[in-house]
Short mmCIF file of C-alpha atoms in Angstrom, two decimals:
data_model
loop_
_atom_site.label_atom_id
_atom_site.label_comp_id
_atom_site.label_asym_id
_atom_site.label_seq_id
_atom_site.Cartn_x
_atom_site.Cartn_y
_atom_site.Cartn_z
CA MET A 1 101.59 111.35 131.53
CA GLU A 2 105.20 111.64 131.59
CA VAL A 3 105.43 110.36 135.45
CA LYS A 4 104.68 107.22 133.79
CA ALA A 5 107.10 106.29 131.14
CA GLY A 6 109.62 104.00 132.66
CA SER A 7 107.69 103.34 135.51
CA PRO A 8 108.82 100.16 137.28
CA ALA A 9 106.09 97.90 135.81
CA ALA A 10 107.27 97.93 132.24
CA THR A 11 110.85 97.09 133.37
CA SER A 12 110.08 94.39 134.22
CA GLY A 13 111.42 92.65 131.49
CA ALA A 14 114.86 91.47 129.82
CA HIS A 15 114.89 95.13 128.33
CA SER A 16 114.37 98.14 130.39
CA VAL A 17 114.41 101.87 129.45
CA SER A 18 114.39 104.66 131.94
CA ALA A 19 111.74 107.38 132.16
CA ALA A 20 114.48 109.87 130.64
CA GLU A 21 115.47 107.77 127.77
CA THR A 22 111.89 107.45 126.93
CA GLU A 23 111.38 111.55 127.41
CA LYS A 24 114.39 111.96 124.72
CA TRP A 25 113.65 109.54 122.30
CA MET A 26 109.75 109.94 122.07
CA GLU A 27 110.55 113.91 121.63
CA ALA A 28 112.58 113.27 118.37
CA ALA A 29 110.13 110.73 117.74
CA MET A 30 107.44 113.28 117.68
CA HIS A 31 109.29 115.35 116.30
CA MET A 32 109.46 113.16 112.75
CA ALA A 33 105.22 112.65 113.21
CA LYS A 34 105.20 116.80 112.75
CA ASP A 35 107.63 116.28 109.51
CA ALA A 36 104.84 113.65 107.96
CA LEU A 37 102.01 116.05 108.58
CA GLU A 38 103.51 118.65 107.34
CA ASN A 39 104.09 116.15 103.94
CA LEU A 40 100.96 115.51 104.16
CA GLU A 41 101.71 111.51 105.41
CA VAL A 42 99.55 109.78 108.17
CA PRO A 43 101.57 111.55 111.43
CA VAL A 44 103.80 108.62 112.97
CA GLY A 45 107.40 109.00 113.62
CA CYS A 46 109.49 106.47 114.82
CA LEU A 47 113.00 105.55 115.82
CA MET A 48 115.31 102.39 116.84
CA ILE A 49 117.96 102.66 119.62
CA TYR A 50 120.45 100.68 119.71
CA ASN A 51 122.89 100.82 122.66
CA ASN A 52 122.00 104.37 123.13
CA GLU A 53 122.86 105.60 119.29
CA ILE A 54 119.89 106.04 116.71
CA VAL A 55 120.27 103.26 114.33
CA GLY A 56 117.16 103.94 112.00
CA LYS A 57 114.66 105.78 112.26
CA GLY A 58 111.47 106.62 109.89
CA ARG A 59 108.41 108.57 109.10
CA ASN A 60 105.07 107.08 107.06
CA GLU A 61 106.10 107.22 103.12
CA VAL A 62 103.41 105.50 101.48
CA ASN A 63 102.15 108.56 99.55
CA GLN A 64 105.54 108.93 98.46
CA THR A 65 106.38 105.05 97.41
CA LYS A 66 102.98 104.81 96.11
CA ASN A 67 103.80 101.56 98.69
CA ALA A 68 100.69 100.76 101.00
CA THR A 69 103.73 98.84 103.49
CA ARG A 70 106.07 101.72 103.89
CA HIS A 71 105.16 102.83 107.16
CA ALA A 72 107.50 104.53 109.54
CA GLU A 73 107.98 101.29 111.71
CA MET A 74 108.88 99.59 107.75
CA VAL A 75 110.91 102.55 106.60
CA ALA A 76 113.13 102.80 109.82
CA ILE A 77 113.75 98.38 109.84
CA ASP A 78 115.24 98.91 106.35
CA GLN A 79 117.22 101.65 107.71
CA VAL A 80 118.82 99.19 110.76
CA LEU A 81 119.21 97.00 108.40
CA ASP A 82 121.45 99.13 106.10
CA TRP A 83 123.09 100.59 109.05
CA CYS A 84 124.11 97.22 110.19
CA HIS A 85 125.38 96.86 106.92
CA ARG A 86 127.59 99.75 106.82
CA SER A 87 129.22 99.13 110.34
CA GLY A 88 129.43 95.60 109.74
CA GLU A 89 127.08 94.67 112.76
CA SER A 90 124.97 91.30 112.56
CA PRO A 91 121.58 92.40 112.34
CA SER A 92 120.27 89.44 114.44
CA GLU A 93 122.51 90.72 117.09
CA VAL A 94 121.69 94.58 116.98
CA PHE A 95 117.83 93.53 116.31
CA GLU A 96 117.37 91.49 119.81
CA HIS A 97 118.53 94.85 121.39
CA THR A 98 117.11 97.05 119.81
CA VAL A 99 113.71 99.27 121.24
CA LEU A 100 111.56 100.26 118.74
CA TYR A 101 110.52 104.17 120.08
CA VAL A 102 106.91 105.11 117.90
CA THR A 103 104.28 107.96 118.05
CA VAL A 104 101.28 105.39 117.57
CA GLU A 105 100.54 101.69 118.19
CA PRO A 106 102.75 99.42 115.87
CA CYS A 107 99.53 98.33 113.37
CA ILE A 108 98.73 94.68 112.56
CA MET A 109 101.40 94.37 109.44
CA CYS A 110 104.19 96.51 111.41
CA ALA A 111 103.60 94.24 114.67
CA ALA A 112 104.27 91.10 112.33
CA ALA A 113 107.22 92.10 111.14
CA LEU A 114 108.54 93.24 114.57
CA ARG A 115 108.37 90.00 116.03
CA LEU A 116 109.77 88.66 112.69
CA MET A 117 112.70 90.86 113.50
CA LYS A 118 112.47 89.88 116.79
CA ILE A 119 113.08 93.14 118.41
CA PRO A 120 112.31 92.82 121.93
CA LEU A 121 110.21 96.55 123.27
CA VAL A 122 108.22 98.82 121.59
CA VAL A 123 107.55 102.09 123.61
CA TYR A 124 104.69 103.96 122.26
CA GLY A 125 102.07 106.66 122.56
CA CYS A 126 98.58 106.74 121.67
CA GLN A 127 96.52 103.59 120.37
CA ASN A 128 96.26 102.82 116.70
CA GLU A 129 91.96 101.93 116.74
CA ARG A 130 92.04 101.09 113.36
CA PHE A 131 94.74 99.16 113.01
CA GLY A 132 96.37 97.90 116.17
CA GLY A 133 98.46 95.32 116.55
CA CYS A 134 99.36 94.99 120.08
CA GLY A 135 95.84 94.77 121.71
CA SER A 136 93.81 97.38 119.68
CA VAL A 137 92.49 95.53 117.22
CA LEU A 138 94.53 92.20 117.74
CA ASN A 139 97.00 91.27 119.66
CA ILE A 140 99.67 90.32 117.27
CA ALA A 141 102.42 91.49 119.77
CA SER A 142 101.77 88.30 122.62
CA ALA A 143 100.19 86.24 119.91
CA ASP A 144 100.56 82.66 119.79
CA LEU A 145 102.61 82.62 116.25
CA PRO A 146 105.29 79.81 116.98
CA ASN A 147 106.79 80.79 113.58
CA THR A 148 106.42 84.46 113.53
CA GLY A 149 109.34 85.38 115.17
CA LYS A 150 108.67 86.48 118.83
CA PRO A 151 107.09 88.38 120.44
CA PHE A 152 107.79 91.54 121.76
CA GLN A 153 106.89 93.80 125.13
CA CYS A 154 104.82 96.96 124.62
CA ILE A 155 104.80 100.13 126.80
CA PRO A 156 102.11 102.22 125.86
CA GLY A 157 100.76 105.27 126.79
CA TYR A 158 103.69 108.28 126.98
CA ARG A 159 102.47 111.27 125.54
CA ALA A 160 99.16 109.71 123.42
CA GLU A 161 97.32 112.85 124.07
CA GLU A 162 99.68 114.53 121.45
CA ALA A 163 99.75 111.88 119.23
CA VAL A 164 96.60 111.12 119.41
CA GLU A 165 95.90 114.70 118.13
CA MET A 166 98.31 115.23 115.18
CA LEU A 167 96.33 112.03 113.42
CA LYS A 168 93.39 114.35 113.84
CA THR A 169 94.19 116.93 111.96
CA PHE A 170 95.37 114.47 109.22
CA TYR A 171 92.70 112.70 109.07
CA LYS A 172 90.92 116.39 109.29
CA GLN A 173 92.96 117.19 106.08
CA GLU A 174 92.29 115.28 102.89
CA ASN A 175 94.94 112.52 102.26
CA PRO A 176 95.66 113.48 98.30
CA ASN A 177 96.28 110.07 97.08
CA ALA A 178 93.52 108.16 98.79
CA PRO A 179 90.82 106.88 96.62
CA LYS A 180 88.46 109.68 96.61
CA SER A 181 84.63 110.23 97.62
CA LYS A 182 81.89 109.76 95.61
CA VAL A 183 80.81 112.97 96.21
CA ARG A 184 84.52 114.33 94.83
CA LYS A 185 84.67 112.17 92.22
CA LYS A 186 81.19 113.94 90.54
CA GLU A 187 83.23 116.76 90.69
CA CYS A 188 86.36 115.96 88.64
CA GLN A 189 84.36 114.28 85.90
CA LYS A 190 82.35 118.01 85.19
CA PHE A 191 86.40 118.57 83.31
CA MET B 1 94.43 97.53 76.23
CA GLU B 2 91.60 94.67 75.23
CA PRO B 3 88.52 96.31 76.45
CA HIS B 4 87.10 96.24 79.71
CA GLY B 5 84.08 94.57 81.26
CA LYS B 6 83.95 91.87 78.35
CA GLU B 7 83.22 88.53 80.06
CA GLU B 8 86.03 86.42 78.16
CA ALA B 9 88.49 89.02 77.29
CA GLY B 10 91.67 86.59 78.03
CA SER B 11 92.86 83.85 75.85
CA PRO B 12 90.42 80.51 76.39
CA GLU B 13 93.30 78.40 75.21
CA GLN B 14 95.26 79.38 77.61
CA GLU B 15 97.22 76.84 79.78
CA LEU B 16 94.02 74.15 79.84
CA LEU B 17 95.88 71.34 78.06
CA SER B 18 98.87 71.42 80.64
CA SER B 19 96.85 69.88 83.28
CA PRO B 20 98.38 69.37 86.44
CA SER B 21 96.73 67.44 89.51
CA PRO B 22 93.49 68.44 90.26
CA TRP B 23 92.21 70.98 92.22
CA ARG B 24 89.70 71.97 93.83
CA VAL B 25 88.79 76.64 94.81
CA LEU B 26 87.68 76.68 98.16
CA PRO B 27 86.72 80.35 99.85
CA ILE B 28 87.96 81.49 102.47
CA LEU B 29 84.75 82.90 104.76
CA SER B 30 84.45 85.40 107.65
CA GLU B 31 84.64 83.63 110.99
CA GLN B 32 80.99 84.96 111.08
CA GLN B 33 79.89 83.07 108.47
CA SER B 34 82.06 79.65 109.12
CA GLY B 35 82.09 79.30 113.21
CA PRO B 36 79.42 76.98 114.61
CA VAL B 37 76.09 78.18 114.79
CA GLU B 38 76.00 80.28 118.90
CA LEU B 39 72.43 79.69 120.81
CA VAL B 40 70.98 81.51 123.44
CA PRO B 41 68.60 80.53 125.85
CA ALA B 42 64.55 81.73 125.02
CA TYR B 43 61.87 81.19 126.78
CA ALA B 44 59.11 78.93 124.53
CA ALA B 45 55.33 77.48 125.80
CA PRO B 46 52.64 74.84 124.77
CA VAL B 47 50.22 76.29 121.97
CA LEU B 48 46.95 74.10 123.97
CA ASP B 49 44.33 75.80 122.32
CA PRO B 50 44.64 75.83 118.54
CA ARG B 51 42.30 78.48 117.86
CA GLN B 52 44.16 81.33 119.91
CA THR B 53 47.81 80.50 117.94
CA SER B 54 47.51 83.28 115.42
CA ARG B 55 46.13 85.59 118.36
CA LEU B 56 48.96 84.86 120.95
CA VAL B 57 51.48 85.65 118.16
CA ARG B 58 50.40 88.54 116.88
CA GLU B 59 50.05 90.04 120.81
CA VAL B 60 53.05 88.23 122.03
CA SER B 61 55.18 89.64 118.64
CA ALA B 62 54.11 93.32 119.70
CA ALA B 63 54.57 93.06 123.19
CA LEU B 64 57.73 91.19 123.15
CA PRO B 65 59.74 91.38 120.41
CA LEU B 66 63.40 90.24 119.02
CA PRO B 67 65.58 92.79 117.30
CA ALA B 68 68.52 90.93 117.50
CA GLN B 69 66.80 87.85 116.61
CA PRO B 70 65.12 88.85 113.47
CA HIS B 71 65.74 85.49 111.79
CA LEU B 72 64.07 83.28 114.77
CA LYS B 73 60.21 82.40 113.95
CA ARG B 74 57.80 82.69 116.90
CA VAL B 75 55.88 79.11 116.18
CA ARG B 76 57.25 75.41 115.99
CA PRO B 77 55.62 72.50 116.01
CA ASN B 78 55.69 69.69 118.99
CA LEU B 79 58.27 67.08 117.82
CA ASP B 80 57.63 65.33 120.97
CA ALA B 81 55.18 62.46 120.41
CA SER B 82 54.17 62.27 124.12
CA LEU B 83 52.79 65.36 124.53
CA PRO B 84 49.67 66.03 123.18
CA HIS B 85 49.88 69.85 122.20
CA ALA B 86 50.95 70.38 117.81
CA LEU B 87 52.72 73.80 118.34
CA GLU B 88 55.09 75.54 120.52
CA LEU B 89 55.03 79.77 121.01
CA LEU B 90 58.01 81.43 120.81
CA LEU B 91 57.72 84.22 124.30
CA CYS B 92 61.36 86.04 124.61
CA LEU B 93 65.08 85.26 125.46
CA ALA B 94 66.20 84.22 128.97
CA GLY B 95 69.16 84.98 130.67
CA ASP B 96 71.79 82.57 131.18
CA ASP B 97 70.92 81.79 134.68
CA SER B 98 67.36 81.62 133.79
CA GLY B 99 65.03 78.58 135.59
CA THR B 100 61.53 77.87 135.53
CA CYS B 101 58.74 81.34 135.25
CA THR B 102 55.68 81.08 134.73
CA LEU B 103 53.48 82.85 131.98
CA SER B 104 52.31 85.65 133.88
CA GLU B 105 56.26 86.25 135.44
CA LEU B 106 56.67 86.37 131.20
CA LEU B 107 54.14 87.94 129.93
CA PRO B 108 53.35 91.83 130.17
CA PRO B 109 49.57 92.81 130.78
CA ALA B 110 49.16 93.01 126.74
CA VAL B 111 49.16 89.62 126.25
CA ASP B 112 46.15 87.58 127.04
CA PRO B 113 47.33 83.41 128.21
CA HIS B 114 44.78 82.18 127.33
CA GLY B 115 45.62 79.07 125.39
CA LEU B 116 49.31 78.62 126.44
CA GLY B 117 50.76 75.53 128.68
CA PRO B 118 53.40 76.29 131.40
CA PRO B 119 56.75 77.96 129.35
CA PHE B 120 59.87 75.83 129.64
CA LEU B 121 63.59 76.74 128.17
CA VAL B 122 65.09 75.94 124.47
CA PRO B 123 68.19 76.94 122.90
CA VAL B 124 67.33 79.19 120.12
CA PRO B 125 69.88 80.63 117.33
CA ALA B 126 71.27 83.72 118.34
CA ARG B 127 72.13 84.94 115.13
CA PRO B 128 70.87 85.00 111.53
CA PRO B 129 72.32 81.90 109.70
CA LEU B 130 74.89 83.24 106.95
CA THR B 131 75.36 79.84 105.10
CA ARG B 132 73.48 77.18 104.17
CA ALA B 133 75.25 74.79 106.89
CA GLN B 134 74.27 77.31 109.35
CA PHE B 135 70.70 76.92 108.81
CA GLU B 136 70.16 73.17 108.72
CA ALA B 137 72.24 73.73 112.05
CA ALA B 138 70.08 76.78 113.32
CA ARG B 139 67.32 75.37 112.12
CA ALA B 140 67.35 71.89 114.28
CA HIS B 141 67.05 73.75 117.68
CA TRP B 142 64.45 76.34 116.39
CA PRO B 143 62.75 77.27 113.28
CA SER B 144 64.67 80.25 111.11
CA THR B 145 64.77 81.90 108.19
CA PHE B 146 67.38 82.38 106.06
CA HIS B 147 68.60 84.87 103.44
CA GLU B 148 70.89 82.76 101.06
CA ASP B 149 73.26 84.49 99.59
CA LYS B 150 74.11 82.47 96.52
CA GLN B 151 77.32 83.74 95.44
CA VAL B 152 78.50 81.77 98.63
CA THR B 153 76.87 79.12 98.36
CA ARG B 154 77.92 78.46 95.10
CA ALA B 155 81.56 78.85 95.97
CA LEU B 156 81.29 76.73 99.30
CA ALA B 157 80.10 73.83 96.46
CA GLY B 158 83.01 74.74 93.87
CA ARG B 159 81.13 76.34 91.48
CA LEU B 160 81.85 80.06 91.70
CA PHE B 161 83.75 79.90 88.88
CA SER B 162 83.64 78.94 84.97
CA THR B 163 85.49 76.72 83.07
CA GLN B 164 87.42 79.23 80.83
CA GLU B 165 87.96 80.60 84.84
CA ARG B 166 89.19 78.30 86.01
CA ALA B 167 91.59 78.21 83.28
CA ARG B 168 92.86 81.23 84.23
CA MET B 169 92.92 81.17 87.43
CA GLN B 170 95.45 77.91 86.82
CA GLY B 171 97.56 79.70 84.59
CA HIS B 172 98.12 82.64 86.87
CA MET B 173 98.88 80.26 89.79
CA GLN B 174 101.38 78.37 87.11
CA GLN B 175 103.04 81.56 86.89
CA ALA B 176 103.34 81.75 90.69
CA VAL B 177 104.50 78.56 90.85
CA ARG B 178 107.67 79.61 88.12
CA ALA B 179 108.50 82.44 89.83
CA ALA B 180 108.67 79.80 92.90
CA GLN B 181 111.23 77.52 91.18
CA ARG B 182 113.50 80.57 89.72
CA ALA B 183 114.01 82.06 93.63
CA ALA B 184 114.44 78.24 94.77
CA ALA B 185 116.91 77.99 92.07
CA ARG B 186 118.66 80.77 93.12
CA GLY B 187 119.19 79.59 97.22
CA LEU B 188 115.44 81.29 98.17
CA ARG B 189 113.08 79.91 99.39
CA ALA B 190 110.38 79.00 97.32
CA VAL B 191 107.02 81.10 97.45
CA GLY B 192 106.02 82.75 94.36
CA ALA B 193 103.21 85.34 93.30
CA VAL B 194 101.44 87.17 90.83
CA VAL B 195 99.46 90.47 90.44
CA VAL B 196 96.63 90.52 87.59
CA ASP B 197 94.30 93.00 86.91
CA PRO B 198 91.25 90.75 86.93
CA GLY B 199 89.58 93.22 83.98
CA SER B 200 92.12 93.46 81.36
CA GLY B 201 93.84 89.90 82.33
CA HIS B 202 97.18 91.92 82.32
CA VAL B 203 100.19 90.36 85.34
CA LEU B 204 100.99 92.95 86.23
CA ALA B 205 103.59 91.71 88.86
CA THR B 206 105.49 88.42 89.28
CA GLY B 207 107.41 88.00 92.40
CA HIS B 208 109.23 85.47 94.61
CA ASP B 209 110.62 85.42 98.31
CA CYS B 210 113.80 87.89 98.65
CA CYS B 211 114.60 87.55 102.02
CA SER B 212 117.77 87.77 102.74
CA ALA B 213 119.82 88.75 105.80
CA ALA B 214 119.75 92.32 104.16
CA THR B 215 115.81 91.82 103.54
CA PRO B 216 114.43 89.97 105.88
CA LEU B 217 111.25 91.10 105.21
CA LEU B 218 110.43 91.01 101.72
CA HIS B 219 108.28 87.80 101.14
CA ALA B 220 106.83 87.41 97.83
CA THR B 221 104.04 89.45 98.61
CA MET B 222 105.15 92.11 100.01
CA VAL B 223 107.35 91.83 97.06
CA CYS B 224 104.31 92.38 94.49
CA ILE B 225 103.10 95.12 96.10
CA ASP B 226 106.16 97.11 95.35
CA LEU B 227 106.60 95.95 91.86
CA VAL B 228 102.57 97.58 91.71
CA ALA B 229 103.94 100.59 93.20
CA GLN B 230 107.02 99.97 90.37
CA GLY B 231 104.98 99.94 87.75
CA GLN B 232 102.99 102.89 88.84
CA GLY B 233 106.43 105.14 89.26
CA ARG B 234 107.05 105.00 92.49
CA GLY B 235 108.61 100.97 94.90
CA ALA B 236 111.03 101.41 97.68
CA HIS B 237 112.86 98.21 96.77
CA ASP B 238 115.59 97.40 94.38
CA LEU B 239 114.35 94.79 92.92
CA GLY B 240 117.08 94.57 90.20
CA PRO B 241 118.94 91.92 91.84
CA HIS B 242 116.40 89.54 90.81
CA PRO B 243 115.47 88.81 86.87
CA ALA B 244 112.03 86.99 87.91
CA CYS B 245 110.76 89.92 89.91
CA SER B 246 108.81 92.20 86.83
CA PHE B 247 106.55 94.53 86.42
CA ALA B 248 104.23 96.15 84.04
CA LEU B 249 103.80 99.75 83.31
CA ALA B 250 100.17 100.79 85.07
CA ALA B 251 98.35 102.11 82.38
CA ALA B 252 95.92 105.12 83.42
CA PRO B 253 92.00 103.31 82.45
CA GLN B 254 90.69 104.29 79.01
CA ALA B 255 88.21 107.21 78.97
CA ILE B 256 85.19 106.10 81.19
CA ARG B 257 82.60 105.47 78.54
CA PRO B 258 78.69 105.56 80.13
CA GLY B 259 76.86 102.73 81.05
CA THR B 260 79.92 100.42 81.02
CA VAL B 261 79.08 97.68 83.77
CA ARG B 262 82.30 99.40 85.75
CA LYS B 263 81.32 102.32 86.78
CA LEU B 264 81.72 100.97 90.63
CA ASP B 265 85.89 100.18 89.73
CA CYS B 266 85.96 103.90 88.56
CA CYS B 267 85.01 104.86 91.71
CA ASP B 268 87.05 102.93 93.85
CA LYS B 269 90.41 103.88 91.22
CA ASP B 270 92.41 106.51 90.44
CA GLY B 271 94.59 109.06 92.50
CA GLU B 272 96.09 112.52 90.86
CA ASP B 273 97.27 110.55 88.01
CA GLY B 274 94.84 108.16 87.51
CA LEU B 275 96.55 105.14 88.17
CA PRO B 276 94.61 103.05 90.94
CA TYR B 277 95.49 103.85 94.71
CA VAL B 278 97.84 101.05 95.25
CA CYS B 279 97.00 97.32 94.34
CA THR B 280 92.98 98.26 94.18
CA GLY B 281 90.65 96.40 92.23
CA TYR B 282 93.66 93.92 91.67
CA ASP B 283 93.91 90.46 92.41
CA LEU B 284 97.16 88.22 93.91
CA TYR B 285 97.93 84.92 93.56
CA VAL B 286 100.33 83.55 95.56
CA THR B 287 101.71 79.76 95.93
CA ARG B 288 101.09 79.46 99.86
CA GLU B 289 98.96 81.53 102.65
CA PRO B 290 100.36 85.27 103.50
CA CYS B 291 101.73 85.67 107.09
CA VAL B 292 100.01 88.20 109.54
CA MET B 293 102.28 91.29 107.95
CA CYS B 294 101.84 89.91 104.20
CA ALA B 295 98.25 89.79 104.72
CA MET B 296 97.36 92.84 106.88
CA ALA B 297 99.40 93.99 103.65
CA LEU B 298 97.25 93.17 101.14
CA VAL B 299 94.83 95.54 103.63
CA HIS B 300 96.14 98.33 103.67
CA ALA B 301 97.23 98.14 99.89
CA ARG B 302 93.42 97.42 98.88
CA ILE B 303 93.87 93.79 97.09
CA ARG B 304 90.31 92.67 95.89
CA ARG B 305 90.91 89.21 95.83
CA VAL B 306 93.68 86.47 96.58
CA PHE B 307 94.08 83.38 95.20
CA TYR B 308 96.51 80.67 97.47
CA GLY B 309 98.00 77.15 96.43
CA ALA B 310 98.37 75.56 100.05
CA PRO B 311 98.18 76.59 103.51
CA SER B 312 100.77 77.89 106.29
CA PRO B 313 100.70 77.48 109.75
CA ASP B 314 100.71 80.75 111.54
CA GLY B 315 98.81 81.89 108.08
CA ALA B 316 96.75 84.95 108.54
CA LEU B 317 93.73 84.29 105.73
CA GLY B 318 92.47 81.42 106.87
CA THR B 319 94.63 79.27 109.27
CA HIS B 320 95.25 81.57 112.24
CA PHE B 321 93.45 84.08 111.09
CA ARG B 322 90.88 85.45 109.11
CA LEU B 323 92.10 89.43 108.68
CA HIS B 324 90.54 89.89 104.84
CA ALA B 325 86.88 89.46 106.74
CA ARG B 326 87.11 91.26 110.00
CA PRO B 327 84.45 93.92 110.38
CA ASP B 328 87.15 96.13 112.17
CA LEU B 329 88.99 96.26 109.28
CA ASN B 330 88.57 99.12 106.95
CA HIS B 331 89.27 97.55 103.90
CA ARG B 332 87.71 93.77 103.10
CA PHE B 333 88.76 91.10 100.64
CA GLN B 334 87.70 87.52 99.10
CA VAL B 335 90.36 84.81 99.56
CA PHE B 336 90.29 81.18 97.76
CA ARG B 337 92.20 78.33 98.55
CA GLY B 338 93.24 75.44 96.70
CA VAL B 339 94.08 76.40 93.58
CA LEU B 340 96.82 73.97 92.07
CA GLU B 341 97.13 73.35 95.78
CA ASP B 342 99.81 69.77 95.19
CA GLN B 343 101.63 71.66 93.37
CA CYS B 344 102.42 74.81 95.67
CA ARG B 345 102.36 72.17 98.70
CA ARG B 346 105.40 70.38 97.45
CA LEU B 347 107.35 74.21 96.60
CA ASP B 348 107.68 75.17 100.19
CA PRO B 349 108.36 72.28 102.34
CA ASP B 350 106.54 74.05 105.38
CA THR B 351 103.57 74.55 103.80
#
């Protein structure tokens, strides 16, 4: 798997990343996904890298905030905005030169948000068969949506098996905030 | 809190008098429901001896079943007056590049071809019709059965909602329009939204577009989803600087009485604290069709229904996508457009 990352095919666009960069930042993103898993959130972690610096990072915070839109990418986008504010940088300049490293393919919502922020490149681990917005369910990354920011480039597949394993582990345990199944609901009504 | 499940819990006199220009609410159906009728080629043959018809139907149906086309009738009347036979029998589907075939090539030995004429190719509807319009189009090609979804038919005819329901819908959209106007007055984009608990009629969140350089993704829908979370004691955004954005504290549902009609909802609802899971069971009224980000956010938030005023160019609930009606996503919801459409359209020049 590792050999493929940063392959020449992926560097044809305006933005490219080296194999060493991919290895380094995806390792950090994997750690964040593990942190999410330990905190009973969907195990997705991501980093926003601008000029070889982490300007934002996030993991899923849906259960903590009761806001179903708080995916890792949305959390990280808000961190980049904060970073821009603190360091006096222009958000549009920063986002247009930022690479997102994320353990799972961004969902349809996040892919649209990444377009709106005009992030040029996303490196991700496994496919997101349930919600994926970079080709699995829809391809928002490349869709013709003239009023929704800019399309972005994707490099999929880095450490995909590990990312999938974490998701499987999560879905095997129970999401404490998700609606209960009818069976469990009945058990609850007993007292 | 008013008792749940009562048909007319709201105040019917609200907003009826201040009626603005007339509006019409239309359902946004799935691609499958609203698309044209897809045709596939099939072989049929004239029934030259009418006395053989029932035997032929029985034998052909048994030997050449059409499991994916349960809607297709086996026999149709001959519509070509220049030909003497009265009936035509559907034999089997044909491949896309099929040519002329003989009966002995098409029929297995279990079917006695006696009484049939030479087979011909005919396009037939590939899938069961889902709306009356699809049914009419389908049966123009081959007789089909139609299991009508009465709710879809009434919705398409604009007869789904009672006068009282329309008055309530208008009241909620007027609140969204007012929120949009307050946004515009502050130099923000004129898009407004409210979240309503349809059981009680209570407005749980009122929001408007809060996009700025510092918060470029706070579209009205994203704001409302967070306001609902704030009403549940959480949330992620500081909307304090926007006084027109407000929420009501969510109350845990009252004790479920046996025999109430809201059983389904109770199974959907409640996390550990007895509060609904995100926006489960709630309706959103928004002046403008949500974008892809907001529409998928509503899928994640498990909204119940969305009413929007005017369509938007990249809109994801009808214009560019129909994210609410995809069989491959884990949550689906109903979408209606057109509530106060003219007023909503005037708010935002881009719609």
